[in-house]
Coordinates of C-alpha atoms and ligand atoms in Angstrom, one line a residue:
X1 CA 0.7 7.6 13.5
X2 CA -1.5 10.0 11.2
X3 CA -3.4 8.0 8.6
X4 CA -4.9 8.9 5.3
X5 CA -8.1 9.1 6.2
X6 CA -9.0 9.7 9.4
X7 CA -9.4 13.3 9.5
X8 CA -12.0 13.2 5.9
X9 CA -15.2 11.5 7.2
X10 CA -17.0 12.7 4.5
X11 CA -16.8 9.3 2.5
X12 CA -16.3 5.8 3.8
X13 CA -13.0 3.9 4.9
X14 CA -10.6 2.5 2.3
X15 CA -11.7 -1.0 3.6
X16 CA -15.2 0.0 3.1
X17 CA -14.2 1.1 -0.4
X18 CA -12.5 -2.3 -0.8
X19 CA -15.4 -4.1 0.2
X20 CA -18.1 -2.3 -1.4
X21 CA -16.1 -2.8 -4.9
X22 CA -15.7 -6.7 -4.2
X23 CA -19.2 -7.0 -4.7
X24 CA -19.7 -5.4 -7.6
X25 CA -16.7 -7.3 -9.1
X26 CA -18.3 -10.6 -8.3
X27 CA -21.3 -9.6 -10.2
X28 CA -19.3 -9.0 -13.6
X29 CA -18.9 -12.6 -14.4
X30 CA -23.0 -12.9 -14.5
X31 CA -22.4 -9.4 -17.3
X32 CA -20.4 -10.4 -19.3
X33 CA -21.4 -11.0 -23.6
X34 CA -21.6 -14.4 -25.0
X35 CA -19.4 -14.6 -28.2
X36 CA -21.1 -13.8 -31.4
X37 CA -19.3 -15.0 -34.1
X38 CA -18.2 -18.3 -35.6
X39 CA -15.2 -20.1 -34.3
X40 CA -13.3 -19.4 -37.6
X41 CA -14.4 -15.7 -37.7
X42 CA -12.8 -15.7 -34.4
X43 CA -9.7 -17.5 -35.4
X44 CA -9.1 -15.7 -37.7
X45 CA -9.9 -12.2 -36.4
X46 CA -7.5 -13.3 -33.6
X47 CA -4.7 -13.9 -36.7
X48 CA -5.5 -11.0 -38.6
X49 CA -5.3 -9.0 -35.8
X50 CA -1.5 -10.0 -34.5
X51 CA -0.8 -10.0 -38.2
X52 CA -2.0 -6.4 -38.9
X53 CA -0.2 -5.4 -35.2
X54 CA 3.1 -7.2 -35.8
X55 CA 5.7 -4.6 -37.1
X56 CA 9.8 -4.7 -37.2
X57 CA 9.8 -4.3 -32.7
X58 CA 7.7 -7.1 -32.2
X59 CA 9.2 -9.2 -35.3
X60 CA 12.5 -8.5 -33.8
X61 CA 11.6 -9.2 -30.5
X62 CA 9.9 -12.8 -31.7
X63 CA 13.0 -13.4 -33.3
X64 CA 15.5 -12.7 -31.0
X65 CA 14.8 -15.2 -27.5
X66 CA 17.8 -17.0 -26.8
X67 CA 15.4 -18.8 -23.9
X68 CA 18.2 -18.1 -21.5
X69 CA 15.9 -17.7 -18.9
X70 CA 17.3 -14.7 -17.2
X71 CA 13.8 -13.6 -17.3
X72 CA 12.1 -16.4 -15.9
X73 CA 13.3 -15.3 -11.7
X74 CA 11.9 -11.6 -12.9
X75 CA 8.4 -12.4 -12.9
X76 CA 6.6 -12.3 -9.8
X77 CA 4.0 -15.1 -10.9
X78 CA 6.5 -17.3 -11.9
X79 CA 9.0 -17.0 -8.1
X80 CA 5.2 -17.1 -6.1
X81 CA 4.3 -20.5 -7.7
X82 CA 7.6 -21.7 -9.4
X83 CA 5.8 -22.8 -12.2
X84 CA 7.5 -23.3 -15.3
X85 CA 4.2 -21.8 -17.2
X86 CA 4.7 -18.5 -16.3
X87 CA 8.1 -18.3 -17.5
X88 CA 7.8 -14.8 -19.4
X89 CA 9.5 -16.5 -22.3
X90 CA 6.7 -18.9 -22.4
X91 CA 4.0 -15.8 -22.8
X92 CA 5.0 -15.4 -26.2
X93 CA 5.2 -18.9 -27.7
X94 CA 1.4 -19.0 -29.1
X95 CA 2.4 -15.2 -30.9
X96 CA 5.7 -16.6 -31.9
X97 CA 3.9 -19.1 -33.7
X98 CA 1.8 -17.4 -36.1
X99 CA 4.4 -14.9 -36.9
X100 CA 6.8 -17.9 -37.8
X101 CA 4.1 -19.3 -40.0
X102 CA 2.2 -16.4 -41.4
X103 CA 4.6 -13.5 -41.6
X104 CA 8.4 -14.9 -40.4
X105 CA 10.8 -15.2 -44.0
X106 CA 10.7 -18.8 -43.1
X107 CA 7.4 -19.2 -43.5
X108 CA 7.5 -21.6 -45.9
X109 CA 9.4 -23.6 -43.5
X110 CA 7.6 -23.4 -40.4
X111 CA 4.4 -24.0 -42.0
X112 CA 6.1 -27.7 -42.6
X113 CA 7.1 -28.5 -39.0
X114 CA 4.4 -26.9 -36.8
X115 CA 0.9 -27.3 -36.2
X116 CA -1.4 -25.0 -37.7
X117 CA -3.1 -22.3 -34.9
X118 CA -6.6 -23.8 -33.8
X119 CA -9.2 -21.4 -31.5
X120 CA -8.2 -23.9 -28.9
X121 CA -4.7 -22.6 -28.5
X122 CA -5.9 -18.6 -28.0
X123 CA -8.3 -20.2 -25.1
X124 CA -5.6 -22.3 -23.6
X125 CA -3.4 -18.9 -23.7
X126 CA -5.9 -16.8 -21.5
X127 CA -4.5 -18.0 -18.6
X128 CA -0.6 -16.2 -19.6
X129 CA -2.2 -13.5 -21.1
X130 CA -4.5 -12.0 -18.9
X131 CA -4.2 -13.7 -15.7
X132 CA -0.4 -14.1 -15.4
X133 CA 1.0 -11.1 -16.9
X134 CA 0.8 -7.6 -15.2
X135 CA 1.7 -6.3 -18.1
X136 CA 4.6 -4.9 -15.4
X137 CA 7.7 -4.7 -18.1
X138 CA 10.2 -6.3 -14.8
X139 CA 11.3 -9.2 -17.1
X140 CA 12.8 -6.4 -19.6
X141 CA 14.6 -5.4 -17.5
X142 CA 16.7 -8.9 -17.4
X143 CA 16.7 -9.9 -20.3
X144 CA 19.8 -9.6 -22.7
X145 CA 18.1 -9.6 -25.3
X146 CA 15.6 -6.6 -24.3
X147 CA 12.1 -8.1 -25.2
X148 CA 9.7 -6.6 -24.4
X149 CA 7.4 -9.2 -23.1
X150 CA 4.7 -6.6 -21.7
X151 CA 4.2 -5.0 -25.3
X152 CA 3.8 -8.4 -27.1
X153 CA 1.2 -9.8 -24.6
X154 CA -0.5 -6.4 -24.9
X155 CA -0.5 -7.5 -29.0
X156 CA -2.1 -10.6 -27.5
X157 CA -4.7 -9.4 -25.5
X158 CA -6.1 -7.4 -28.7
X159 CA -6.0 -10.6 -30.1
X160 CA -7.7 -12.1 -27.8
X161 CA -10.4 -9.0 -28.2
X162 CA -10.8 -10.5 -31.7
X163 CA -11.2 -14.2 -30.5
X164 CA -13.9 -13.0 -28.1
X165 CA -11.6 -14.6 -25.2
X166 CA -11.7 -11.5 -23.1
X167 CA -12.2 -13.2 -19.2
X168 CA -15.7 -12.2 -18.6
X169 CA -14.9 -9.4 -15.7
X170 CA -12.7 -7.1 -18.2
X171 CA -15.8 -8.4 -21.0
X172 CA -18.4 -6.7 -19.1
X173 CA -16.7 -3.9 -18.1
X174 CA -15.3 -3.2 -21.6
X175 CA -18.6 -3.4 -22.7
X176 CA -20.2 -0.7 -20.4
X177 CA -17.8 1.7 -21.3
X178 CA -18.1 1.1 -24.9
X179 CA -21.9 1.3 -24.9
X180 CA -22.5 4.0 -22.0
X181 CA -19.5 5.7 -21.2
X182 CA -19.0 4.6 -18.1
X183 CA -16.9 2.0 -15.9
X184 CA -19.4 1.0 -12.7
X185 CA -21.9 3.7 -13.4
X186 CA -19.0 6.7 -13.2
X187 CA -21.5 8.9 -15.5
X188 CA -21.0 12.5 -15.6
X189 CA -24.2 12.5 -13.6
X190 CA -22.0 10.9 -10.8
X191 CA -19.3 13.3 -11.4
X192 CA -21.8 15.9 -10.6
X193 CA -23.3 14.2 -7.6
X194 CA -19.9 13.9 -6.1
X195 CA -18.9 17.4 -6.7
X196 CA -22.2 18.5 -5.0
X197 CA -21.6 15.8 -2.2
X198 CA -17.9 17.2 -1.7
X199 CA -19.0 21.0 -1.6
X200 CA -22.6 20.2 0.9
X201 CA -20.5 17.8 2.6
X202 CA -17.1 18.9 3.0
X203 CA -17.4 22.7 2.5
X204 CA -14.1 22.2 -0.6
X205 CA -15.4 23.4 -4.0
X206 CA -14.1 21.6 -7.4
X207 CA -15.0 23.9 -10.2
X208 CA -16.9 21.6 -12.4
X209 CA -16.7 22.7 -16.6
X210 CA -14.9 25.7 -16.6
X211 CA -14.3 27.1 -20.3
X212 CA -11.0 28.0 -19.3
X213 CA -8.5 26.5 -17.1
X214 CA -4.2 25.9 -16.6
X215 CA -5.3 22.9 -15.2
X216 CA -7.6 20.1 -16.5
X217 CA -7.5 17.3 -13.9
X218 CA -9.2 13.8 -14.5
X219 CA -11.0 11.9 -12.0
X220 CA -11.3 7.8 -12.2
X221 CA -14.4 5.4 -12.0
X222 CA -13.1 4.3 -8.2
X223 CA -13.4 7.7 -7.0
X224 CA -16.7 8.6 -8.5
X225 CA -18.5 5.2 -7.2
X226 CA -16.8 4.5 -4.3
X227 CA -13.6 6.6 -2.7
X228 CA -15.0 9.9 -2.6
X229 CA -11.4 10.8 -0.9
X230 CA -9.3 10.9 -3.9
X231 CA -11.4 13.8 -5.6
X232 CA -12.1 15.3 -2.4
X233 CA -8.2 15.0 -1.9
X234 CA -7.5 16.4 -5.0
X235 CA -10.1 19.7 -5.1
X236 CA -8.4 20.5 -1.5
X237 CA -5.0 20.5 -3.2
X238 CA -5.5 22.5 -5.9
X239 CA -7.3 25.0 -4.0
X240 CA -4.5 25.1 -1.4
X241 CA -2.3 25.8 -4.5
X242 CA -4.2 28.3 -5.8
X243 CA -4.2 27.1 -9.4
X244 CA -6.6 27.6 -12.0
X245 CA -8.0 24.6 -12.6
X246 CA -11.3 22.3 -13.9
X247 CA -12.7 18.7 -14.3
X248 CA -14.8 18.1 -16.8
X249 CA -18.1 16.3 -17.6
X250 CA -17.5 16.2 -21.1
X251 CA -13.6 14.0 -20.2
X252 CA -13.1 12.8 -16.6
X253 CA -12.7 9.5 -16.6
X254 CA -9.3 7.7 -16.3
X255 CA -10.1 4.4 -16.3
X256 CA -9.9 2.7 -19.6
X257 CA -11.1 -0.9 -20.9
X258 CA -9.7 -0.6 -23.9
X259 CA -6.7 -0.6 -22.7
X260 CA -6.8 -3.2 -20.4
X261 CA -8.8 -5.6 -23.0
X262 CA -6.7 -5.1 -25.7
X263 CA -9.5 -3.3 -27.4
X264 CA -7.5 -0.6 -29.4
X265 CA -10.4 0.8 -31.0
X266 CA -12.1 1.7 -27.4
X267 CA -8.7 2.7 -26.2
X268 CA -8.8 5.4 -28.8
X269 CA -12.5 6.1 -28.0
X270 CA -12.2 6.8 -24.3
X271 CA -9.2 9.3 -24.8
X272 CA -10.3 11.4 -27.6
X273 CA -13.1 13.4 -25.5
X274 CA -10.3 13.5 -22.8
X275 CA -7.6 15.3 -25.2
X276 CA -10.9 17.5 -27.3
X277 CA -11.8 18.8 -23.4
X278 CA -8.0 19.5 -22.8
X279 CA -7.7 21.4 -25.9
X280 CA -10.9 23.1 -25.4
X281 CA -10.4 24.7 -21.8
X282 CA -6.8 25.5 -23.0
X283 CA -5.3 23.5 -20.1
X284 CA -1.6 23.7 -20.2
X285 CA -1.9 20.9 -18.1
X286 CA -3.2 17.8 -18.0
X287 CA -3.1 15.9 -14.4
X288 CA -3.9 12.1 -14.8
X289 CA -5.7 10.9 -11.6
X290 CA -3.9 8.1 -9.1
X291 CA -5.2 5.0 -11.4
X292 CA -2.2 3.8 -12.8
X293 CA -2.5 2.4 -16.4
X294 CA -4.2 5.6 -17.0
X295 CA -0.6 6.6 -17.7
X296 CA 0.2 5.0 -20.3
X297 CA -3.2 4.9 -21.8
X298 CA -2.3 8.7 -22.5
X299 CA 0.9 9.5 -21.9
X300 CA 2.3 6.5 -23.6
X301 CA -0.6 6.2 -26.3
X302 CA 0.3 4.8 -29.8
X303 CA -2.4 6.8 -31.5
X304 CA -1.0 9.8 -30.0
X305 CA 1.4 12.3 -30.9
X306 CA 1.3 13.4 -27.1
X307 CA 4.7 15.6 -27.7
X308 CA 2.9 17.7 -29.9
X309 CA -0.3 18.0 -27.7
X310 CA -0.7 21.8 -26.5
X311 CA -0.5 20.7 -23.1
X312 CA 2.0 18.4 -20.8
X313 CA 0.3 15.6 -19.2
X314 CA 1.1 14.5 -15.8
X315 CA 0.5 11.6 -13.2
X316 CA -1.1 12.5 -10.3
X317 CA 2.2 11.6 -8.4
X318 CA 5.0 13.8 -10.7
X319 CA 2.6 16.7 -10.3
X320 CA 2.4 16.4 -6.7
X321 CA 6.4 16.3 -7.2
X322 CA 7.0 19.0 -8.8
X323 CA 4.8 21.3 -6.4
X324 CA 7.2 20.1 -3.9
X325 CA 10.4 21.1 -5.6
X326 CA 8.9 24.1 -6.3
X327 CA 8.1 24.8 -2.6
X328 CA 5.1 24.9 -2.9
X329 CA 3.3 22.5 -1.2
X330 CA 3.8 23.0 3.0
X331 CA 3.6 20.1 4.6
X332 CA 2.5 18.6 8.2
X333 CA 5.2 16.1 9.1
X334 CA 4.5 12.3 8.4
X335 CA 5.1 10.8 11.7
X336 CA 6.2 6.6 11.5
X337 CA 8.4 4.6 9.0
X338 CA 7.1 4.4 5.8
X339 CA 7.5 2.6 2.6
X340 CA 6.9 3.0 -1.0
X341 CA 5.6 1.1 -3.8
X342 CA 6.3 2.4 -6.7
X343 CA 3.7 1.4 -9.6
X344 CA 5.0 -0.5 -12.6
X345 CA 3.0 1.4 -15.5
X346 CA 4.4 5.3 -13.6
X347 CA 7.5 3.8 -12.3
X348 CA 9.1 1.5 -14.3
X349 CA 7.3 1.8 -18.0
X350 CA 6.7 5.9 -16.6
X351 CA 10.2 6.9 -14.8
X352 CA 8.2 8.8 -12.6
X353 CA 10.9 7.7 -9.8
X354 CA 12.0 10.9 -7.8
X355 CA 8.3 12.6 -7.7
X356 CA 6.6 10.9 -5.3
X357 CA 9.7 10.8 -3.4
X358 CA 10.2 14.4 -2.9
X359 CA 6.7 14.7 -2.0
X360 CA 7.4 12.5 1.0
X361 CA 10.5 14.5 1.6
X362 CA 8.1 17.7 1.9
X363 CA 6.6 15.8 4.5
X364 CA 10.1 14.9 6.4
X365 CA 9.0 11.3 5.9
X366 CA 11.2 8.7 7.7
X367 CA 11.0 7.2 4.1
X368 CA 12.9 3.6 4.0
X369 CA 13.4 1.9 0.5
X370 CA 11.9 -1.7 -0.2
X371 CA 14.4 -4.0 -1.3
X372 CA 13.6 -4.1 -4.8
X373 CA 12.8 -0.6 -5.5
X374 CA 12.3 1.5 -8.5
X375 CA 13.0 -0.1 -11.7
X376 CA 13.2 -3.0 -10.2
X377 CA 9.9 -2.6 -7.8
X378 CA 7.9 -6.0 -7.7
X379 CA 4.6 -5.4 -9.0
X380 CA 1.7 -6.2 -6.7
X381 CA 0.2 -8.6 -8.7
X382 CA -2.8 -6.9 -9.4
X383 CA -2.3 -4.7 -12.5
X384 CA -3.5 -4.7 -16.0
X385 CA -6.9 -5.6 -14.5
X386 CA -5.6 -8.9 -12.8
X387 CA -7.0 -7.8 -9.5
X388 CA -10.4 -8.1 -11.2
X389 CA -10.6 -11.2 -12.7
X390 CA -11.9 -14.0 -10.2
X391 CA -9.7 -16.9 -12.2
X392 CA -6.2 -15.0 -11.2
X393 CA -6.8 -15.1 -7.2
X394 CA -4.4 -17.5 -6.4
X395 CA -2.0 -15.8 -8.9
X396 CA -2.6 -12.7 -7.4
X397 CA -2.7 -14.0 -3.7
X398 CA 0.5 -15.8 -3.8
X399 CA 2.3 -13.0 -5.8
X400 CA 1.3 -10.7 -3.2
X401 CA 3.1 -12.6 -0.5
X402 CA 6.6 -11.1 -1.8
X403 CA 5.2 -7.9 -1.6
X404 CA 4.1 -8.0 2.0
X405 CA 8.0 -10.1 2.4
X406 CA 9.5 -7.1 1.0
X407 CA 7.7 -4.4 2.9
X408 CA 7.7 -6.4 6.3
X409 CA 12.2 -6.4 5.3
X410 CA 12.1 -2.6 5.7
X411 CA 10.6 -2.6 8.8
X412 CA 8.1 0.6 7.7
X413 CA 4.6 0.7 9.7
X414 CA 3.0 1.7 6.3
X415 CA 2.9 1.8 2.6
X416 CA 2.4 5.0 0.4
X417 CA 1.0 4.0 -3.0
X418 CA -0.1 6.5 -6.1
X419 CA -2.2 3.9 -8.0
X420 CA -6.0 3.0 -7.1
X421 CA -5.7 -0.6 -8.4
X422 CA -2.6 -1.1 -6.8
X423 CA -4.3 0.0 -3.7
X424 CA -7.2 -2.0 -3.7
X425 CA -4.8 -5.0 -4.4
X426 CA -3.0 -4.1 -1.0
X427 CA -6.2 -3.5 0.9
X428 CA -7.5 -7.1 -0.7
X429 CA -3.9 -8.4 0.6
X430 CA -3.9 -6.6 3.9
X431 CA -7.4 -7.8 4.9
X432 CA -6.7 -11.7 3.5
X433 CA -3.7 -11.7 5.6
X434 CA -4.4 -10.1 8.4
X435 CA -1.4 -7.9 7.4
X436 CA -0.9 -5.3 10.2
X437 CA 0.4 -2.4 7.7
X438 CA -1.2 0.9 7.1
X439 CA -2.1 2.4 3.5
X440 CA -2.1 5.3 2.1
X441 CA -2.5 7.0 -0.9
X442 CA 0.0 9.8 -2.0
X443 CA -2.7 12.3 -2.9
X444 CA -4.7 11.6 -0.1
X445 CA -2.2 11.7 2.4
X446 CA -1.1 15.1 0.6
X447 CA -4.1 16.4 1.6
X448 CA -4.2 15.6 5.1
X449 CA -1.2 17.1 5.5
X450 CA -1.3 20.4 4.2
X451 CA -0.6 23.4 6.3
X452 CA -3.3 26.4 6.1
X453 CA -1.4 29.7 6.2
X454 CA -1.2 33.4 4.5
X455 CA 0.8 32.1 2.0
X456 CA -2.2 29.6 1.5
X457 CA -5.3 32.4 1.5
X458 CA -3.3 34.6 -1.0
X459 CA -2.8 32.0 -3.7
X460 CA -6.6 30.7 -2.7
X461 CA -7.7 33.9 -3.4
X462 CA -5.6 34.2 -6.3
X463 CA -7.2 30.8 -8.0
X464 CA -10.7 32.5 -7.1
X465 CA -9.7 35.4 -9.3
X466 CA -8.4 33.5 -11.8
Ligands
SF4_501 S1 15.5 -13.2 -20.8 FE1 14.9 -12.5 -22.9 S2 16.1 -13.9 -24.2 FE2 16.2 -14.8 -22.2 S3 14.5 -16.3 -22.2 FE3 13.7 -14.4 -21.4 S4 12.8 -13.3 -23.1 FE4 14.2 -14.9 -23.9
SF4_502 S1 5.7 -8.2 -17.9 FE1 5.7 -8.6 -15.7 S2 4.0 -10.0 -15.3 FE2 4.4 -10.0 -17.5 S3 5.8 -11.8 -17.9 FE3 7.1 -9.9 -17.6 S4 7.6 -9.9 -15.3 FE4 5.8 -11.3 -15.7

């Protein structure tokens, strides 16, 4: 069975990378801000905020629950504890109540027969916003009324920003990137470390700053500080390809706290430089590293007009794809079964479905589907930052136990994801469980199983040129 990583000692073992990060997680807690405002400034940022966000999607969608409960079997937190809590429908109550009394029509009504919101009830909800919802868009998919349950407990989270409720691991985190620019220390100084570590260490040059480049690619704060692999991965890649490509000091990173806080205002902060550096190379592409709610940090950003953006962005995964349809990417065979898990922001909010797929087909993969696949793909239980935060482990732990259910069903000796935090989830769930399946990552697995040939040296010498 070839595996990921075994032919790039360079950089540690994923388990090593697994570990190392643990650590540094548990230290956030310690990190984290006190709140600085009064407890009514708070409340009513929080109100103001969900107020100001609340337009005719979400109004409809607060409107329109017929609590059938088709949605309730959809969520993965809700079938690992069968808790009645973390019923999707039951995400949106505290929401649904300050719309019905501060902006509903019948406000004048509901302000008669319910309670008014206290600060209490936005620290009660931090447990259903941020620890059981993955933000994973699978109860949409159920429900007949298509409420989007992901989007209004995103509206929640940046209310939540506004409270000061943010769980103290996302809190610190948010905060370093909003007051150095970085996510664990990922500085542009480690970017260039890790270029210099790559090209002394592994002889595979990544062309740092380039003025001009086709391709801009970004990197993400797990690669920088810990999994050396995924950049090393990447440089090899395009250099096989022969494409004119750059990363960039000046917008590199991937990661964003903003996003996963609720923090609009940083979300908008950490992608600016990203999209000024994209514009200012001239990339006509833009390839979004394996760190899945990168995605829709720029692809699906509010504050962006992406479709009139001079260049197309891509996940790492549907560029990977499209070299393969194109031919262009030859391929060592993948010996074994495999799985794949397709990740809920490029999958099912992303439709980045047939990609990654035809990648593994490049590499005659005995590929065998998991149960619930594709739209329908369980989330791992660690997205939208969950696997962070120390108060969700039994969430996260017990939702994982479907996931290793579902790929132990398909029989496959090993699971290809395209998502950093979904990976470090697995590894967190392989080594917890003594779970006896392989990981890989799509890009680095890509890597490992390119095939050096003339075809190879003339477009290598071609990117050179270029
Ligand atoms: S499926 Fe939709 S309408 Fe039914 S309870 Fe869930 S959110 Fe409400
Ligand atoms: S978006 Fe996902 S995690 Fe959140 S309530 Fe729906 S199914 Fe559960």
């Amino acid at each position: 069975m070839s595996t990921a990583t075994a032919t790039t000692p360079v950089f540690p073992t994923f388990e090593q990378v697994y570990q190392g990060l643990a650590g540094q997680i548990g230290m956030l807690r310690e990190m984290a801000p006190q709140p600085t405002k009064s407890d009514e400034q708070r409340l009513k940022g929080a109100v103001d905020t969900l107020i100001e966000e609340t337009n005719a999607d979400e109004a409809v969608w607060l409107e329109s629950c017929i609590h059938c409960g088709q949605c309730t079997n959809a969520c993965h937190y809700f079938q690992a504890t069968g808790e009645a809590k973390y019923a999707p429908m039951r995400k949106m109550d505290l929401y649904r109540r300050v719309y019905q009394r501060e902006i509903s029509p019948m406000r004048w009504w509901h302000r008669l027969v319910s309670k008014p919101v206290k600060l209490s009830d936005f620290e009660e909800a931090s447990e259903l916003i941020y620890d059981s919802c993955s933000e994973c868009g699978r109860c949409t998919m159920v429900c007949p009324m298509g409420i989007d349950t992901a989007s209004l407990v995103h509206h929640m989270r940046s209310a939540m920003v506004a409270a000061e409720l943010v769980p103290p691991e996302l809190a610190a985190l948010r905060m370093e990137q909003k007051n150095m620019g970085t996510v664990f220390g990922s500085s542009p100084d480690a970017l260039k470390q890790m270029v210099d570590t790559i090209r002394e260490q592994a002889g595979v040059e990544i062309p740092l700053d380039k003025d001009k480049a086709d391709v801009m690619v970004l990197s993400s704060a797990v690669d920088l500080v810990a999994n050396g692999n995924g950049l090393l991965a990447t440089a090899k890649i395009m250099n096989h390809l022969g494409i004119d490509w750059t990363i960039r000091s000046d917008g590199f990173e991937s990661a964003n706290f903003g996003l996963l806080s609720g923090d609009m205002s940083l979300w908008k902060h950490q992608v600016d430089p990203i999209i000024e550096a994209a514009q200012k190379v001239g990339a006509k592409t833009l390839v979004i590293a394996e760190c899945g709610h990168a995605y829709p940090a720029l692809r699906w950003n509010p504050m962006l007009s992406s479709g009139e953006l001079p260049f197309e962005m891509m996940y790492m995964s549907e560029f990977l794809g499209k070299q393969a349809k194109a031919g262009n990417l030859k391929l060592r065979p993948l010996e074994g079964k495999v799985t794949y898990h397709d990740p809920c922001k490029t999958g099912r909010r992303g439709g980045a479905f047939d990609e990654p797929r035809a990648v593994l087909k490049a590499m005659d993969a005995d590929l065998v589907e998991l149960p619930a696949n594709k739209e329908y793909n369980w989330c791992c239980g660690g997205g939208a930052g969950i696997f962070l935060l120390e108060n969700a482990t039994r969430l996260r732990d017990e939702s994982f136990k479907i996931k290793i259910r579902e790929v132990n069903d398909t029989g496959a000796e090993s699971v290809v994801v395209s998502c950093a935090s979904c990976r470090l989830n697995f590894e967190a769930g392989r080594q917890k469980n003594h779970w006896d399946k392989q990981l890989h990552s799509l890009v680095e697995l890509v890597a490992d199983h390119l095939i050096e040939d003339e075809t190879t040296a003339r477009g290598q010498a071609r990117g050179a040129a270029a």
